[in-house]
């Protein structure tokens, strides 16, 4: 099963993608995680990505398309994948369609997770991420058992640079201008499934499992 998670920053698609990945036994492919790993390792890609991400802007299409093209060739994608954070522009969606066609594959479902700006801003500003395993928490709504420490792996929790208030507005603007058109794009192809991202986490997961039949 090949799935795309679509939705604005902070809506919880990464958290849900991680759950679904475990349930379905297929990889979660997060362009944000891949880019952050490159920043941490100080690769040339990481150096380019750091400044752009801190401004809340999108990386050039060619760069992320290259990353995904290589990732989808990996053997663990044979039985399916969950794309989280890609595609984010129409050009990326077109490139994805081309790649998959070449591999004799196609997208089965595009899950569009929605929430209002106020909820998104509150979620992003309280979000904390595990440096080691990437699991996400919220200081109020979903705190770890002991502050600053990941329940899953004991890693250190931190606030992403682009989760600070100054950057969040820019990310929402980028989403509206460049990513929102993908809702039309995929509904036109009959692939779009809607989920209410303002519902509690367990409810969101349940709706997604029903939609996917898993
Ligand atoms: P969120 O899920 O909160 O939107 P991500 O971790 O997916 O955040 O992405 C963080 C940043 O990484 C984005 O703001 C952008 O700068 C960059 N990025 C991630 N995916 C893409 C993409 N498909 N195209 C361009 N830039 C991307
Ligand atoms: Zn962790």
Short mmCIF file of C-alpha atoms and ligand atoms in Angstrom, two decimals:
data_model
loop_
_atom_site.label_atom_id
_atom_site.label_comp_id
_atom_site.label_asym_id
_atom_site.label_seq_id
_atom_site.Cartn_x
_atom_site.Cartn_y
_atom_site.Cartn_z
CA UNK A 1 0.00 0.00 0.00
CA UNK A 2 1.39 3.38 -1.03
CA UNK A 3 0.09 6.33 0.95
CA UNK A 4 0.65 10.10 0.98
CA UNK A 5 -0.02 12.15 4.12
CA UNK A 6 -1.09 15.66 3.17
CA UNK A 7 -1.75 18.57 5.50
CA UNK A 8 -0.40 21.78 6.99
CA UNK A 9 2.59 21.95 9.33
CA UNK A 10 1.74 20.91 12.88
CA UNK A 11 -1.41 19.00 11.99
CA UNK A 12 0.02 15.74 13.34
CA UNK A 13 0.64 13.90 10.11
CA UNK A 14 4.15 12.90 11.18
CA UNK A 15 2.90 11.40 14.45
CA UNK A 16 0.16 9.47 12.65
CA UNK A 17 2.49 8.38 9.86
CA UNK A 18 4.81 6.90 12.48
CA UNK A 19 1.92 4.92 14.04
CA UNK A 20 0.63 3.69 10.68
CA UNK A 21 4.13 2.69 9.65
CA UNK A 22 4.36 0.38 12.68
CA UNK A 23 0.86 -1.01 12.17
CA UNK A 24 1.33 -1.70 8.45
CA UNK A 25 5.00 -2.69 8.57
CA UNK A 26 5.94 -0.26 5.80
CA UNK A 27 8.42 2.64 6.04
CA UNK A 28 7.50 6.21 6.88
CA UNK A 29 9.42 8.49 4.55
CA UNK A 30 9.67 11.99 6.00
CA UNK A 31 11.55 14.55 3.91
CA UNK A 32 11.74 16.76 7.01
CA UNK A 33 13.45 13.98 9.00
CA UNK A 34 15.86 13.24 6.15
CA UNK A 35 16.76 16.93 5.86
CA UNK A 36 17.22 17.32 9.63
CA UNK A 37 19.49 14.27 9.70
CA UNK A 38 21.61 15.94 7.00
CA UNK A 39 21.74 19.18 8.98
CA UNK A 40 22.90 17.25 12.05
CA UNK A 41 25.62 15.45 10.09
CA UNK A 42 26.72 18.67 8.39
CA UNK A 43 26.48 17.28 4.84
CA UNK A 44 26.46 19.72 1.87
CA UNK A 45 22.71 19.13 1.58
CA UNK A 46 22.34 19.85 5.30
CA UNK A 47 24.21 23.14 4.98
CA UNK A 48 21.90 24.23 2.16
CA UNK A 49 18.77 23.01 3.95
CA UNK A 50 19.47 24.59 7.35
CA UNK A 51 19.05 28.24 6.34
CA UNK A 52 16.00 27.56 4.18
CA UNK A 53 14.26 25.53 6.89
CA UNK A 54 14.98 28.17 9.54
CA UNK A 55 13.25 30.75 7.34
CA UNK A 56 10.23 28.43 7.05
CA UNK A 57 10.56 28.16 3.29
CA UNK A 58 10.57 25.13 1.03
CA UNK A 59 13.68 23.62 -0.49
CA UNK A 60 14.04 23.68 -4.29
CA UNK A 61 11.88 21.01 -5.93
CA UNK A 62 14.86 19.38 -7.68
CA UNK A 63 16.59 18.77 -4.36
CA UNK A 64 13.74 17.00 -2.59
CA UNK A 65 12.71 15.15 -5.75
CA UNK A 66 16.25 13.74 -5.92
CA UNK A 67 16.08 12.63 -2.29
CA UNK A 68 12.76 10.85 -2.75
CA UNK A 69 13.75 9.24 -6.05
CA UNK A 70 16.71 7.60 -4.32
CA UNK A 71 14.71 6.63 -1.24
CA UNK A 72 11.92 4.95 -3.21
CA UNK A 73 14.49 2.71 -4.89
CA UNK A 74 15.40 1.15 -1.52
CA UNK A 75 14.24 -2.47 -1.10
CA UNK A 76 12.11 -1.70 2.00
CA UNK A 77 9.72 0.30 -0.21
CA UNK A 78 8.77 -2.80 -2.19
CA UNK A 79 5.80 -3.63 0.04
CA UNK A 80 4.66 -0.04 0.33
CA UNK A 81 5.46 3.31 1.95
CA UNK A 82 3.96 6.29 3.74
CA UNK A 83 5.14 9.63 2.40
CA UNK A 84 5.13 12.35 5.05
CA UNK A 85 6.01 15.85 3.89
CA UNK A 86 6.33 14.98 0.21
CA UNK A 87 4.98 16.04 -2.25
CA UNK A 88 4.62 19.67 -1.14
CA UNK A 89 4.25 21.30 -4.57
CA UNK A 90 2.53 20.40 -7.83
CA UNK A 91 5.95 19.97 -9.49
CA UNK A 92 6.87 17.43 -6.79
CA UNK A 93 3.58 15.60 -7.27
CA UNK A 94 4.14 15.40 -11.03
CA UNK A 95 7.67 14.08 -10.50
CA UNK A 96 6.40 11.48 -8.03
CA UNK A 97 3.78 10.26 -10.49
CA UNK A 98 6.48 9.86 -13.12
CA UNK A 99 8.82 7.95 -10.78
CA UNK A 100 6.09 5.56 -9.67
CA UNK A 101 4.87 4.93 -13.20
CA UNK A 102 8.43 4.01 -14.17
CA UNK A 103 8.52 1.52 -11.27
CA UNK A 104 5.09 0.11 -12.16
CA UNK A 105 3.59 1.49 -8.94
CA UNK A 106 0.92 3.98 -8.02
CA UNK A 107 -0.47 5.90 -5.04
CA UNK A 108 -3.41 4.15 -3.36
CA UNK A 109 -4.55 6.81 -0.89
CA UNK A 110 -3.87 10.46 -0.12
CA UNK A 111 -4.95 11.29 3.41
CA UNK A 112 -5.65 14.98 3.87
CA UNK A 113 -5.45 15.97 7.54
CA UNK A 114 -7.01 19.35 8.29
CA UNK A 115 -6.99 21.81 11.19
CA UNK A 116 -7.52 25.56 11.65
CA UNK A 117 -4.59 27.99 11.93
CA UNK A 118 -5.12 28.64 15.63
CA UNK A 119 -4.85 24.94 16.49
CA UNK A 120 -1.80 24.55 14.23
CA UNK A 121 0.03 27.49 15.80
CA UNK A 122 -0.65 26.22 19.32
CA UNK A 123 0.48 22.70 18.45
CA UNK A 124 3.66 23.81 16.72
CA UNK A 125 4.77 26.18 19.46
CA UNK A 126 4.35 23.46 22.13
CA UNK A 127 5.89 20.70 20.05
CA UNK A 128 9.00 18.93 21.29
CA UNK A 129 10.87 16.34 19.21
CA UNK A 130 13.15 13.49 20.28
CA UNK A 131 16.68 13.96 18.94
CA UNK A 132 17.23 10.20 18.75
CA UNK A 133 14.04 8.59 17.44
CA UNK A 134 12.04 11.57 16.12
CA UNK A 135 8.96 10.92 18.27
CA UNK A 136 6.94 14.08 18.90
CA UNK A 137 5.38 15.40 22.09
CA UNK A 138 3.45 18.48 23.16
CA UNK A 139 4.33 20.24 26.41
CA UNK A 140 0.63 20.52 27.35
CA UNK A 141 -1.42 18.05 25.32
CA UNK A 142 0.96 15.12 25.11
CA UNK A 143 3.81 15.53 27.59
CA UNK A 144 6.46 12.84 28.20
CA UNK A 145 6.43 11.05 31.60
CA UNK A 146 9.56 12.93 32.67
CA UNK A 147 10.16 16.40 31.23
CA UNK A 148 12.68 16.62 28.41
CA UNK A 149 13.11 12.85 28.03
CA UNK A 150 11.62 10.58 25.37
CA UNK A 151 9.36 7.79 26.75
CA UNK A 152 10.27 5.49 23.87
CA UNK A 153 14.05 5.68 23.77
CA UNK A 154 15.26 7.94 26.59
CA UNK A 155 16.57 10.49 24.06
CA UNK A 156 16.68 14.24 24.63
CA UNK A 157 13.63 16.30 23.63
CA UNK A 158 14.22 19.64 21.91
CA UNK A 159 12.35 22.39 20.11
CA UNK A 160 13.04 22.51 16.37
CA UNK A 161 14.37 25.88 15.15
CA UNK A 162 11.53 26.13 12.66
CA UNK A 163 8.95 25.51 15.40
CA UNK A 164 9.72 28.91 16.94
CA UNK A 165 7.05 31.54 16.62
CA UNK A 166 8.82 33.75 14.07
CA UNK A 167 8.98 30.93 11.52
CA UNK A 168 5.57 29.35 11.95
CA UNK A 169 3.63 32.05 10.06
CA UNK A 170 5.98 31.76 7.08
CA UNK A 171 5.51 27.98 7.01
CA UNK A 172 1.74 28.37 7.01
CA UNK A 173 1.99 30.86 4.12
CA UNK A 174 4.19 28.48 2.15
CA UNK A 175 1.69 25.72 2.81
CA UNK A 176 -1.23 27.81 1.55
CA UNK A 177 0.54 29.04 -1.56
CA UNK A 178 2.33 25.88 -2.65
CA UNK A 179 0.94 22.77 -0.96
CA UNK A 180 -2.78 23.45 -0.67
CA UNK A 181 -3.26 23.14 -4.47
CA UNK A 182 -2.44 19.43 -4.05
CA UNK A 183 -5.84 18.92 -2.44
CA UNK A 184 -7.46 19.67 -5.83
CA UNK A 185 -4.75 17.72 -7.63
CA UNK A 186 -5.46 14.49 -5.76
CA UNK A 187 -9.21 14.88 -5.40
CA UNK A 188 -9.31 15.24 -9.18
CA UNK A 189 -7.58 11.85 -9.37
CA UNK A 190 -10.08 10.30 -6.96
CA UNK A 191 -7.41 9.58 -4.32
CA UNK A 192 -8.23 12.09 -1.58
CA UNK A 193 -9.49 10.93 1.83
CA UNK A 194 -10.32 13.56 4.48
CA UNK A 195 -9.54 13.29 8.19
CA UNK A 196 -10.27 15.85 10.91
CA UNK A 197 -6.89 16.64 12.46
CA UNK A 198 -8.44 18.59 15.35
CA UNK A 199 -9.86 15.39 16.85
CA UNK A 200 -7.90 13.62 19.62
CA UNK A 201 -4.92 11.61 18.45
CA UNK A 202 -6.52 8.18 19.00
CA UNK A 203 -9.63 9.28 17.06
CA UNK A 204 -7.52 10.49 14.15
CA UNK A 205 -5.62 7.21 14.06
CA UNK A 206 -8.86 5.22 14.18
CA UNK A 207 -10.31 7.17 11.24
CA UNK A 208 -7.15 6.60 9.25
CA UNK A 209 -7.15 2.87 9.96
CA UNK A 210 -10.74 2.66 8.79
CA UNK A 211 -9.95 4.56 5.60
CA UNK A 212 -6.98 2.33 4.83
CA UNK A 213 -8.61 -0.88 6.02
CA UNK A 214 -5.75 -1.79 8.38
P1 LIG B 1 6.11 19.86 9.18
O1 LIG B 1 5.63 18.44 9.17
O2 LIG B 1 5.94 20.47 10.53
O3 LIG B 1 5.55 20.65 8.08
P2 LIG B 1 8.61 18.88 8.13
O4 LIG B 1 9.49 18.27 9.15
O5 LIG B 1 7.86 18.00 7.21
O6 LIG B 1 7.67 19.89 8.92
O7 LIG B 1 9.49 19.85 7.20
C1 LIG B 1 10.33 20.85 7.74
C2 LIG B 1 10.95 21.73 6.66
O8 LIG B 1 11.72 20.91 5.75
C3 LIG B 1 9.97 22.46 5.75
O9 LIG B 1 9.50 23.65 6.33
C4 LIG B 1 10.84 22.68 4.50
O10 LIG B 1 11.76 23.74 4.69
C5 LIG B 1 11.63 21.41 4.40
N1 LIG B 1 10.93 20.40 3.56
C6 LIG B 1 10.42 19.22 4.00
N2 LIG B 1 9.82 18.55 2.99
C7 LIG B 1 9.93 19.34 1.89
C8 LIG B 1 9.50 19.24 0.54
N3 LIG B 1 8.81 18.16 0.10
N4 LIG B 1 9.78 20.25 -0.32
C9 LIG B 1 10.48 21.33 0.08
N5 LIG B 1 10.91 21.50 1.34
C10 LIG B 1 10.64 20.52 2.24
ZN1 LIG B 2 13.01 8.93 21.31
#
